[in-house]
Short mmCIF file of C-alpha atoms in Angstrom, two decimals:
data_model
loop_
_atom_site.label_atom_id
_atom_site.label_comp_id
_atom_site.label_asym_id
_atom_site.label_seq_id
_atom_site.Cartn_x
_atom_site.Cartn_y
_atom_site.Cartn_z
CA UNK A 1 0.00 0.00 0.00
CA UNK A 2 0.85 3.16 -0.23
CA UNK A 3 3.79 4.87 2.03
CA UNK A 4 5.40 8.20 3.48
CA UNK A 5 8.50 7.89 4.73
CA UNK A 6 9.95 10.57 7.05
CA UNK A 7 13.62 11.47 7.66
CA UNK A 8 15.72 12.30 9.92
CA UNK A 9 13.92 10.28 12.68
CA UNK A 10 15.76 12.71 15.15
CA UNK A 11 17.51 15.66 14.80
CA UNK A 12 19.34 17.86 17.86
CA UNK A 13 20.88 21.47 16.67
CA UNK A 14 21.97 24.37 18.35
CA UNK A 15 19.78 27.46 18.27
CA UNK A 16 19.77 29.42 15.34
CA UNK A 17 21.09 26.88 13.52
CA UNK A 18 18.85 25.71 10.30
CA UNK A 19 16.67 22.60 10.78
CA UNK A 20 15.78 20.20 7.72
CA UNK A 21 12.81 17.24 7.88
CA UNK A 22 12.20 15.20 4.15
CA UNK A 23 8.95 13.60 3.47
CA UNK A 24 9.36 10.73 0.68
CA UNK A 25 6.15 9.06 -0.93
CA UNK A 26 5.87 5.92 -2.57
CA UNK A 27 3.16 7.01 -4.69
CA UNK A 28 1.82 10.57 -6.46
CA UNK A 29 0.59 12.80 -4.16
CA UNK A 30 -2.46 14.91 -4.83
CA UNK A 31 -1.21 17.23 -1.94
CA UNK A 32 0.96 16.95 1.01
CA UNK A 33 0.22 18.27 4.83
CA UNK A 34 2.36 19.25 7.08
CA UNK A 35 1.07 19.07 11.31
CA UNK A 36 3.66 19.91 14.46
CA UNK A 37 3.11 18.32 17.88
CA UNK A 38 4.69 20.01 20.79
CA UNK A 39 5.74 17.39 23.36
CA UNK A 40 2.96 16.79 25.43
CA UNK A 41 0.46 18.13 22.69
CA UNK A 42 -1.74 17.41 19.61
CA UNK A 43 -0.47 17.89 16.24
CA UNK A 44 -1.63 20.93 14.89
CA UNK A 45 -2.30 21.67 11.13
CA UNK A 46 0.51 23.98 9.49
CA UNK A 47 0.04 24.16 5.70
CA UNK A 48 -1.11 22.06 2.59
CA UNK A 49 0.76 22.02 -0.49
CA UNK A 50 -1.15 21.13 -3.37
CA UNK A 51 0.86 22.31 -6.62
CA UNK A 52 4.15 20.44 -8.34
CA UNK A 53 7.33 22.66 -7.06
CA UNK A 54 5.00 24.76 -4.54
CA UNK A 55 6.81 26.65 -2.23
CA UNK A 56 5.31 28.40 0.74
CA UNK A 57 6.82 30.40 3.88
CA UNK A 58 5.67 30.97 7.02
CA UNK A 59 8.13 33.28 8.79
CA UNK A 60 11.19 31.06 9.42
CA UNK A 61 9.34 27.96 7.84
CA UNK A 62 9.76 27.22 4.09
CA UNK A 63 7.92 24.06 2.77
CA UNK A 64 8.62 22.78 -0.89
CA UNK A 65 6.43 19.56 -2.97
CA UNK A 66 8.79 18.55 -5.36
CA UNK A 67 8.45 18.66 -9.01
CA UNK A 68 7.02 14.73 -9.47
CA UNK A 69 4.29 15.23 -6.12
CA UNK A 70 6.09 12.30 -4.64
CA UNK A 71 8.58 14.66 -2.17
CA UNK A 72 8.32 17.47 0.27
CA UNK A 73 10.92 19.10 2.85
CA UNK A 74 10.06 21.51 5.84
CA UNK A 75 12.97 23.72 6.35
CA UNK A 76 13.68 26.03 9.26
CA UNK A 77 15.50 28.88 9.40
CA UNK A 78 17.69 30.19 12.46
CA UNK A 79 15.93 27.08 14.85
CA UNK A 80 14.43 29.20 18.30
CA UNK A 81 13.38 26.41 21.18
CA UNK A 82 9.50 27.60 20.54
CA UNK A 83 10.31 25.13 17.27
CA UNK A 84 11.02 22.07 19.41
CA UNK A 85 8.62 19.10 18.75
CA UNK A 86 7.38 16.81 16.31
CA UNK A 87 6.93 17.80 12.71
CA UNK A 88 4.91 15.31 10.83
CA UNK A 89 4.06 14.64 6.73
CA UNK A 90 0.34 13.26 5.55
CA UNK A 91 0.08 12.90 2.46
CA UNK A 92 -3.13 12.45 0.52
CA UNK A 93 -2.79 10.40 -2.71
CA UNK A 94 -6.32 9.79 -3.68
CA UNK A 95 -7.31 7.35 -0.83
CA UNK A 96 -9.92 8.16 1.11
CA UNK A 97 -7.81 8.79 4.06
CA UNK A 98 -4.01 10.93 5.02
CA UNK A 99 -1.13 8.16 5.48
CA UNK A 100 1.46 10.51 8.11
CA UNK A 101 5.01 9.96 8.06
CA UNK A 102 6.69 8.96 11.50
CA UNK A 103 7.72 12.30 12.22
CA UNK A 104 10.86 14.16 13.00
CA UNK A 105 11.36 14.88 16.53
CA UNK A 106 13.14 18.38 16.69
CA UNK A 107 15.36 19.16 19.67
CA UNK A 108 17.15 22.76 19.96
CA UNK A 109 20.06 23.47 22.63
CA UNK A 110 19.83 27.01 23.73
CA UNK B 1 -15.74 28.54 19.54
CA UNK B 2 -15.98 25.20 17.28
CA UNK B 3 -13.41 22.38 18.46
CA UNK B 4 -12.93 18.88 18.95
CA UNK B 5 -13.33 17.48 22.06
CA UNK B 6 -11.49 14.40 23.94
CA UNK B 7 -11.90 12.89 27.71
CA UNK B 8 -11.24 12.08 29.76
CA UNK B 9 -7.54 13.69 29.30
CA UNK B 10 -6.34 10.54 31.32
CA UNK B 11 -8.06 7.17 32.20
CA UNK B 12 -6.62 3.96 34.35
CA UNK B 13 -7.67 0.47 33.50
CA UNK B 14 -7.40 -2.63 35.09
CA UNK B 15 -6.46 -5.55 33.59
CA UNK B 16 -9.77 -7.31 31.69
CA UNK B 17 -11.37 -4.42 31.28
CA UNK B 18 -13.55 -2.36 28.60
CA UNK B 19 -12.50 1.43 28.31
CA UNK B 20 -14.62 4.11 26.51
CA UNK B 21 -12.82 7.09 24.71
CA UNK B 22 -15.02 10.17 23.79
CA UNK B 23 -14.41 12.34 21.00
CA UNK B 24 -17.00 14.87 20.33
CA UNK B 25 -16.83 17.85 17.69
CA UNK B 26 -18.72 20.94 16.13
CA UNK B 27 -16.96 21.44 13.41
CA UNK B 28 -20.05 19.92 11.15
CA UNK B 29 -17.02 17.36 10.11
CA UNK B 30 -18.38 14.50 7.88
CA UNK B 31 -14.95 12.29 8.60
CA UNK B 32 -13.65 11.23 12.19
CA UNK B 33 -10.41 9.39 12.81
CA UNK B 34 -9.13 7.51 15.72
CA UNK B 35 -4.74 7.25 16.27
CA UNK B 36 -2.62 5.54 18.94
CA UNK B 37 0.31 6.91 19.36
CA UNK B 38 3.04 5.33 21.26
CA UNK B 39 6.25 7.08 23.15
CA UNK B 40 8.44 8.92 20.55
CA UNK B 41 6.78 7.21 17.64
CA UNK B 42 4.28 8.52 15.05
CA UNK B 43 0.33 8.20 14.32
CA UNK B 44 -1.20 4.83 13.85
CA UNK B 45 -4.44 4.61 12.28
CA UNK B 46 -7.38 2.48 14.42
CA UNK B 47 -10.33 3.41 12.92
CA UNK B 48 -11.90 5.79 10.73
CA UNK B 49 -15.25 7.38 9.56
CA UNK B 50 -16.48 9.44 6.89
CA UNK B 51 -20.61 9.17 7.23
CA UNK B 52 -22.82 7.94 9.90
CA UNK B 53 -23.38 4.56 10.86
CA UNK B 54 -20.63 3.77 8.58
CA UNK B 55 -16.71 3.23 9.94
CA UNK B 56 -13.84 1.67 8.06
CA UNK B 57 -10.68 -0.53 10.15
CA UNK B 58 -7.24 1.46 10.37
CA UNK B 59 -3.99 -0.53 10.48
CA UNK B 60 -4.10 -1.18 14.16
CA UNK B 61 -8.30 -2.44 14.21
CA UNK B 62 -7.79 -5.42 16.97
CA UNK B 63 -9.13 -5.27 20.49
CA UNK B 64 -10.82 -2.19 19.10
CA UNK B 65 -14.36 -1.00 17.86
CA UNK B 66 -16.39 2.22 17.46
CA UNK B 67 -19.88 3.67 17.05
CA UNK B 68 -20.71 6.66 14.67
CA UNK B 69 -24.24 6.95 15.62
CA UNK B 70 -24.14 11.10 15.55
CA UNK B 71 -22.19 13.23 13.13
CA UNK B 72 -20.98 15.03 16.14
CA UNK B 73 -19.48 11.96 18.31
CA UNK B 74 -17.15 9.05 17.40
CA UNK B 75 -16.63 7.20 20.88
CA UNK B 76 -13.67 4.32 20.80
CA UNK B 77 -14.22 1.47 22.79
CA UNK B 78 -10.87 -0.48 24.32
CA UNK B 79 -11.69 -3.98 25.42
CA UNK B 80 -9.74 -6.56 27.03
CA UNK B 81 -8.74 -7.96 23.95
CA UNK B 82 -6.23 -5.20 23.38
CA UNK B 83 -3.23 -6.61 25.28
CA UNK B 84 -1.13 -3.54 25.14
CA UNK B 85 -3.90 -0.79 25.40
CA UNK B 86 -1.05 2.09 27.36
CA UNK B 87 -1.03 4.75 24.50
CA UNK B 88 -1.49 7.94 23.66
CA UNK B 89 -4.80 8.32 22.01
CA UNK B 90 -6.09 11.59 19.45
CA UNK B 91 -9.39 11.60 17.45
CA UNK B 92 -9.43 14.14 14.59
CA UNK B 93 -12.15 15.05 12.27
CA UNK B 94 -11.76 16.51 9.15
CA UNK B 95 -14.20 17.68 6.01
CA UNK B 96 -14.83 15.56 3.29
CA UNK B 97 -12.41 12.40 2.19
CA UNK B 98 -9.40 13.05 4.20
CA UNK B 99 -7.72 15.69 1.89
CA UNK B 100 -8.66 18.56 3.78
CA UNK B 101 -6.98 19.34 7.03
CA UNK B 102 -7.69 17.20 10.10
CA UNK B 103 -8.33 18.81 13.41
CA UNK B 104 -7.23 17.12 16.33
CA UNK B 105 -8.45 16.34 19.66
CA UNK B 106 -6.27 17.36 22.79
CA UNK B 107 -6.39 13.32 23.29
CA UNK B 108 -6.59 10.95 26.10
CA UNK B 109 -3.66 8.85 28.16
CA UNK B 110 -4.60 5.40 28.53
CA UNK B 111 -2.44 3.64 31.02
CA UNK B 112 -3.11 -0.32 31.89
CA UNK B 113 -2.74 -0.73 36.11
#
């Protein structure tokens, strides 16, 4: 069936440093979602991509959908500790349902 | 305010016995969505929703089972045939087929005593 894979599983960085999370599917996505959970928390909706080689910023967050719809990335610019947590993928690929990735769990050092 | 609503925020079980989980939502959602989610890992699908009276199996179905008898409420039942029921569990509801955004619950912690 169909798959997102999520990498890294685990990232630590210094703050201010820049903070990368991929988001691989084994199928065509018709859009891609991206949630963050804060440790204790719910994940909380952050953006849909929906266009091949969409790009969209939110402050320090830039999210791409690659060219083929099969590939995202979440990038963070200049990490602050407010971005620690889990950042997940769900992509939607014409199923009736999101498949997430596992998530990257973020942690930043002040 | 509309929302989606989860509790109890924790619950205890013994051994053997049935738990009920309620998720309840005014958000006029037509699909509802049940995850466990287990230390440091990600979302696992247990059940899902899109109409009433109707509910599809996730991934994860066994020792598990639901009711969508109101648009608004999409309870998930734990029984004792769940061995390993300690989780973290969310419900989220979204519009349409699952390609809009979900909105989750605050969820509930299920720990086995």
């Amino acid at each position: 069936g169909q798959q997102v894979m999520q990498i890294p599983q685990y990232q630590h960085v210094q703050e201010g440093e820049d903070f990368t999370t991929y988001c691989n599917s084994s199928t065509t996505l018709s859009n891609i979602q991206w949630y963050k959970q804060r440790p204790g928390g719910h994940p909380v909706f952050l953006i849909q991509l929906v266009k091949s080689g969409e790009v969209k910023k939110q402050k320090r967050l830039t999210f791409q959908f690659g060219e083929a719809k099969k590939n995202s990335s979440l990038h963070i610019t200049a990490t602050q500790t407010t971005d620690v947590g889990t950042y997940f993928c769900a992509g939607s690929g014409g199923y009736n349902k999101l498949i997430f990735g596992a998530g990257t769990r973020l942690a930043v050092h002040p | 305010d509309g929302g989606i609503t989860q509790s109890p925020k924790y619950l205890f079980r013994k051994e053997g016995q049935n738990v009920t989980l309620s998720c309840e939502q005014n958000l006029n959602h037509d699909a509802m969505y049940w995850y466990r989610q287990d230390p440091g890992q990600g979302l696992r699908l247990i059940y899902y929703s899109q109409i009433v009276n109707d509910f599809q199996k996730g991934d994860i179905a066994e020792g598990y089972s639901v009711s969508r008898e109101k648009k608004e409420s999409f309870p998930l039942t734990v029984t004792s045939a769940q061995k390993n029921p300690t989780a973290f569990y969310l419900c989220a509801s979204s519009i349409a087929n699952g390609k809009e955004p979900y909105t989750f619950g605050s969820g509930t912690r299920l720990t086995v005593v």
